[in-house]
Structure formats: C-alpha cells, structure tokens
PDB file of C-alpha atoms in Angstrom:
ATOM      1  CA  UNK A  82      -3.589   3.334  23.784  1.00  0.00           C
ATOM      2  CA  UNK A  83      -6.128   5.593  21.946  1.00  0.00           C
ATOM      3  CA  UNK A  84      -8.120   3.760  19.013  1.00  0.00           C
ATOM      4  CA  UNK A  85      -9.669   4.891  15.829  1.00  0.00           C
ATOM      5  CA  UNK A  86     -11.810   4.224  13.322  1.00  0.00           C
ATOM      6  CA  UNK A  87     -10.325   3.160  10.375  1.00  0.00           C
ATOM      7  CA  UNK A  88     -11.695   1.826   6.965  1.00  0.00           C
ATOM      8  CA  UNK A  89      -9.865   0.428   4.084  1.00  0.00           C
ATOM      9  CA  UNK A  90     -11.623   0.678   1.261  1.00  0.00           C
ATOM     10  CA  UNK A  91     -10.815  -0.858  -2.456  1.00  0.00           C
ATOM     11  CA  UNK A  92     -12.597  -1.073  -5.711  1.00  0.00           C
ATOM     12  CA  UNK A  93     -13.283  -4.977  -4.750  1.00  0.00           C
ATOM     13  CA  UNK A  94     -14.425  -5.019  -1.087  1.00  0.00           C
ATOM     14  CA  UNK A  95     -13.833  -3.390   2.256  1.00  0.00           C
ATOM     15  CA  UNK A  96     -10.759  -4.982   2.577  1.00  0.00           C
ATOM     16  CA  UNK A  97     -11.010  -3.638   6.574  1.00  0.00           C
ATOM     17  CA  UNK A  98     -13.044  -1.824   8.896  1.00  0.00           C
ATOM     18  CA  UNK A  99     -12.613  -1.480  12.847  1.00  0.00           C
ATOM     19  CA  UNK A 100     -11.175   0.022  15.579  1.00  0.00           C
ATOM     20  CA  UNK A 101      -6.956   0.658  15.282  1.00  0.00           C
ATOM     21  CA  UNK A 102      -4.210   1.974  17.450  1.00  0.00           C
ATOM     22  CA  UNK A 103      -2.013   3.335  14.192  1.00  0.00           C
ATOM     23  CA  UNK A 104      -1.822   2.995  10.479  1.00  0.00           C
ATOM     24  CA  UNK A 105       0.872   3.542   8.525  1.00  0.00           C
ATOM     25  CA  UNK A 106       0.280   4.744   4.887  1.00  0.00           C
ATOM     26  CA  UNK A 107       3.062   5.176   2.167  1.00  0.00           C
ATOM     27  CA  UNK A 108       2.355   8.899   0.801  1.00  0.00           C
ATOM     28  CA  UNK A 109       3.599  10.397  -2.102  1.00  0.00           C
ATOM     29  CA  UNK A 110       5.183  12.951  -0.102  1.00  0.00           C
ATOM     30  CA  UNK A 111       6.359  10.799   2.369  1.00  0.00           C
ATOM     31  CA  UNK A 112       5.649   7.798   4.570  1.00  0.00           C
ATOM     32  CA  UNK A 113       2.949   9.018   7.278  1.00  0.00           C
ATOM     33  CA  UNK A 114       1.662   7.520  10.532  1.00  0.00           C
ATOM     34  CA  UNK A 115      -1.641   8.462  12.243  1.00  0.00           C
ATOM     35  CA  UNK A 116      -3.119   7.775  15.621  1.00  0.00           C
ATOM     36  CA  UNK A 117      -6.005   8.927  17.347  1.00  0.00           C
ATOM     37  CA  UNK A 118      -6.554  12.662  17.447  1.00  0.00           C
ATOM     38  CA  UNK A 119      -4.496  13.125  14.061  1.00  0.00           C
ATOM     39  CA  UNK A 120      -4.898  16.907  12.287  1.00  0.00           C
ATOM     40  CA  UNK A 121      -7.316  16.571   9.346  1.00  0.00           C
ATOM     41  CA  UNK A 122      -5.762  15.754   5.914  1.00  0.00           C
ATOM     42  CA  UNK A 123      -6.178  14.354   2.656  1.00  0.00           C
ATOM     43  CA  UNK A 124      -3.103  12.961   0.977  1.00  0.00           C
ATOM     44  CA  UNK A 125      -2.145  10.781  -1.893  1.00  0.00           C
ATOM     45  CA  UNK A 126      -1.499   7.571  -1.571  1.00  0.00           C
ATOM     46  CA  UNK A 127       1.683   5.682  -3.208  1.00  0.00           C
ATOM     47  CA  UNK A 128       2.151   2.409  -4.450  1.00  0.00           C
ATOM     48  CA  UNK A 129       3.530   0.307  -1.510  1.00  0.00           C
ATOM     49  CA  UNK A 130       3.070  -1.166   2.049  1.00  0.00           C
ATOM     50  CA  UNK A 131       0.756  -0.320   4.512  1.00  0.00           C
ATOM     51  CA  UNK A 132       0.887  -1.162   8.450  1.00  0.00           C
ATOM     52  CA  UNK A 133      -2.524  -1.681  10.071  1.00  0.00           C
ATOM     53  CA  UNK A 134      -1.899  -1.715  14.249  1.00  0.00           C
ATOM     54  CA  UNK A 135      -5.011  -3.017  16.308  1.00  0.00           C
ATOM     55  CA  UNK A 136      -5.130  -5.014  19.215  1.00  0.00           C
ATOM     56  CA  UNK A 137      -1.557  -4.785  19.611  1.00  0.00           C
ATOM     57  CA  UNK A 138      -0.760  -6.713  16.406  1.00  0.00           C
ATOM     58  CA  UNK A 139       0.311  -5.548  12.717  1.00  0.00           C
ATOM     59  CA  UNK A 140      -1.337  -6.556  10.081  1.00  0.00           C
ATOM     60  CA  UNK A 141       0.462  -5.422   6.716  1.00  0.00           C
ATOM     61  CA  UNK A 142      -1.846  -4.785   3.418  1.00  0.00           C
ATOM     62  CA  UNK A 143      -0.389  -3.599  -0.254  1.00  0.00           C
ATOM     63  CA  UNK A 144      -1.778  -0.907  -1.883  1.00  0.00           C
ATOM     64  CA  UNK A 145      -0.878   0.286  -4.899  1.00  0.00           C
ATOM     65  CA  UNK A 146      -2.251   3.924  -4.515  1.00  0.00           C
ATOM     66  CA  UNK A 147      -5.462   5.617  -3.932  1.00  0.00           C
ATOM     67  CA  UNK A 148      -6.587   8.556  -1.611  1.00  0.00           C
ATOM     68  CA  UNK A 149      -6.188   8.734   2.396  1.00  0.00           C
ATOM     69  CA  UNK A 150      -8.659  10.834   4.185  1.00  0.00           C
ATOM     70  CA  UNK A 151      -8.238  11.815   8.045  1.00  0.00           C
ATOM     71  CA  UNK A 152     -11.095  13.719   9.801  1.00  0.00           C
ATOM     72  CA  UNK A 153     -12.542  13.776  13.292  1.00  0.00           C
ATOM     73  CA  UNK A 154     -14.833  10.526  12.573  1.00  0.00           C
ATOM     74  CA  UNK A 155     -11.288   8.723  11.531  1.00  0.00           C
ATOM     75  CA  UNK A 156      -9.332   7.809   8.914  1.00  0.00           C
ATOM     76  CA  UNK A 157     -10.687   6.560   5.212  1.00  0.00           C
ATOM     77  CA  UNK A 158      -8.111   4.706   2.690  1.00  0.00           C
ATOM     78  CA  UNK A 159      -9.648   4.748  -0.743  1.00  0.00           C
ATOM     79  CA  UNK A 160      -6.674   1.922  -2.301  1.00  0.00           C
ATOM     80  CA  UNK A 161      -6.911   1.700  -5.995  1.00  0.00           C
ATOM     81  CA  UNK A 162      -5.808  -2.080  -4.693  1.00  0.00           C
ATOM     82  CA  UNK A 163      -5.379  -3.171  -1.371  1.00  0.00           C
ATOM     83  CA  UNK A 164      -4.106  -7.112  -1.094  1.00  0.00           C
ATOM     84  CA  UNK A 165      -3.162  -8.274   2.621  1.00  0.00           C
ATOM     85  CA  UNK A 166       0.675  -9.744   2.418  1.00  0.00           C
ATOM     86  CA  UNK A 167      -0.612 -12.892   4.446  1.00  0.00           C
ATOM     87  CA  UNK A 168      -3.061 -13.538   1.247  1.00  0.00           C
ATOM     88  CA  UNK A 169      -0.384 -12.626  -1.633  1.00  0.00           C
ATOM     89  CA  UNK A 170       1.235 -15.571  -3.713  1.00  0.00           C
ATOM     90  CA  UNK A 171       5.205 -14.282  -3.787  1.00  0.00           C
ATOM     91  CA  UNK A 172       5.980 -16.480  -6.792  1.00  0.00           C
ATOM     92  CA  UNK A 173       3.206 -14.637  -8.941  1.00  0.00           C
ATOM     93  CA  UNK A 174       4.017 -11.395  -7.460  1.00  0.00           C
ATOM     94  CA  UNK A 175       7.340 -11.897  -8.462  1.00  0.00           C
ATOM     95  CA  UNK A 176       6.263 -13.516 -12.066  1.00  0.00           C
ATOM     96  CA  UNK A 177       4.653 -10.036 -12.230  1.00  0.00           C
ATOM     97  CA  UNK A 178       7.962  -7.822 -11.811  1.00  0.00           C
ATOM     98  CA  UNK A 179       9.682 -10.300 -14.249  1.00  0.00           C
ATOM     99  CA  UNK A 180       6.442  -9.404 -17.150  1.00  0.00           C
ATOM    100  CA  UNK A 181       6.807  -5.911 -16.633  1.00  0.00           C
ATOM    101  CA  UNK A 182      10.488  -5.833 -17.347  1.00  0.00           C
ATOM    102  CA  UNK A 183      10.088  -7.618 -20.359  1.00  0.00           C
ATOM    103  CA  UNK A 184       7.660  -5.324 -21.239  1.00  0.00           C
ATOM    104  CA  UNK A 185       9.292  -2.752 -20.894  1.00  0.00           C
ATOM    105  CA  UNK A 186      10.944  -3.016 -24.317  1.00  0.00           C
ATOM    106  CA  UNK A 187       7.697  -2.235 -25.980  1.00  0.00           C
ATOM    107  CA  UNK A 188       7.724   1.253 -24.596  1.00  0.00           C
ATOM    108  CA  UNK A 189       9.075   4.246 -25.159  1.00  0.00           C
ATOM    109  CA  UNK A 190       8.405   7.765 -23.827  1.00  0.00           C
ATOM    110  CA  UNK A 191       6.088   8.699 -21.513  1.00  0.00           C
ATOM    111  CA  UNK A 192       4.611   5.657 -21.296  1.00  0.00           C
ATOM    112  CA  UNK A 193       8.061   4.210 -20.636  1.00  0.00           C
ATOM    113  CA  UNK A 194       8.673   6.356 -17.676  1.00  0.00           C
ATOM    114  CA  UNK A 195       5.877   5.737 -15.716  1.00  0.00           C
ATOM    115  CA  UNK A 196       6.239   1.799 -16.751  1.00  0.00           C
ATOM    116  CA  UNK A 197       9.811   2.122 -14.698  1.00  0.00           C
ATOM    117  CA  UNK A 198       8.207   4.163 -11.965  1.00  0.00           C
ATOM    118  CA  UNK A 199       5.201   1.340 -11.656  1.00  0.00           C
ATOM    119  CA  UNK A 200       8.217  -1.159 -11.679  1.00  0.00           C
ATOM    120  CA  UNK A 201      10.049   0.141  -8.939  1.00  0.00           C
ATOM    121  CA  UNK A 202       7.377   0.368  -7.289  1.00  0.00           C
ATOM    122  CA  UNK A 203       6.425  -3.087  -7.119  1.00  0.00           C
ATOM    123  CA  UNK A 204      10.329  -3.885  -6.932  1.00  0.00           C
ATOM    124  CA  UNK A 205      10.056  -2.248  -3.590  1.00  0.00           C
ATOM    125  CA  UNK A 206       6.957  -3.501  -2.428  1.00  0.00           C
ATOM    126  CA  UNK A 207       8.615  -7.238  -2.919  1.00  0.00           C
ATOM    127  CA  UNK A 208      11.634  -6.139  -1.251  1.00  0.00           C
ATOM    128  CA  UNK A 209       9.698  -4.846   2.107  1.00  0.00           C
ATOM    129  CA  UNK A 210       7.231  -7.970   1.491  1.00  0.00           C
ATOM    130  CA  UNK A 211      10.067 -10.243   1.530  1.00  0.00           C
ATOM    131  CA  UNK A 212      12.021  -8.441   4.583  1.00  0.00           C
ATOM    132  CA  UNK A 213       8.623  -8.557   6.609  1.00  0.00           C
ATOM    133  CA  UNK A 214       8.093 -12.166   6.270  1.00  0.00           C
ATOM    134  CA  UNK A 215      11.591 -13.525   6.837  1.00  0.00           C
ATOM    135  CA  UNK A 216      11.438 -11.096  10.141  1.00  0.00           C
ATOM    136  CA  UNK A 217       8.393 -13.100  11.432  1.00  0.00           C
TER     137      UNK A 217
END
C-alpha cells in the first residue's frame, strides 16, 4: 500500500511524525479518510477520535480540534490537543465529563450552548474510546 507523510502536530509536542498508509480525521463537516495521492484540502478539525494506519497497525489519538492540511508533501494535523488513547487515564477522562455537567449549571446562554456542544463532544469521544478498547 501507498504511504505518506504525515505529522501530528499539538501545542505540546509532535505528538507523531512518519510515514502512514491512512489517517482518519473527525471533520466538522464530516468524518474524512486520506491516503496517498489525496486532492489538496484544508479542513476543520472536530473534537473527537482520530485513526493513525502505518505499518499495518492503528494507532488511535484524541484530538479535540485544530486544522488538517493535505498537500502534495502530505498531510499536516495542527490538534488544539492530541492525547494517544493508549496514554489516556479513563477514570479522569470520565471525572472530566462528570465536572463539566456540574458545571453546566453556572451557565447560561451562549456560553451554555457551546458548554453542551464541548460536552457531547467529549461524551462521544468516551463512548468510541471505550468501544475501541473493549474491541481489542
């Protein structure tokens, strides 16, 4: 199969860098998969899981949204977070979800709608976490 270069990028670090078969990015308009020889793009980036293929095996990284980039030399991720799912602690993610319901209370508005949007977000980022890891 055809490889690619690919580079994850995050505030933090380069959380990866290297040759890949396919990566799957959750867009904002839609879950998207690219492979070598993709059409050039630029798309946003939505809060959720992200499927890294190299070597055959699939590594599966969170980001909670940021900027994806496909050109001739490859394919750029700029992740406003990027955490690998073999490196997240469950228990705190999930002591996260619980926080921002409570918090939720506080808000009103605006502010409240994009609190539930960020929440559902991360409500279905533990749900695909949680379905990837009892599937392997």
């Amino acid at each position: 199969m055809a490889t690619f270069h690919f580079n994850l990028v995050s505030p933090e670090r380069i959380a990866f860098s290297g040759e890949v078969e396919q990566v799957d990015i959750p867009g904002v308009e839609g879950d998207l998969g690219v492979m070598a020889g993709h059409s050039p793009l630029v798309t946003t980036i939505r809060p959720g899981v992200m499927t890294i293929t190299a070597g055959g095996k699939h590594e599966k990284v969170i980001v909670l949204g940021g900027l994806a980039e496909i050109s001739d030399k490859g394919l750029t991720v700029l992740a406003d977070t990027a955490t690998a799912v073999a490196e997240l602690d469950l228990a705190a993610f999930a002591d996260s979800i619980t926080q921002m319901e409570e918090d939720l209370k506080e808000k009103e508005g605006t502010v409240l709608d994009q609190a539930i949007e960020r929440l559902d977000h991360f409500k279905t980022i533990q749900r695909q976490v949680v379905n990837s890891t009892a599937m392997h």
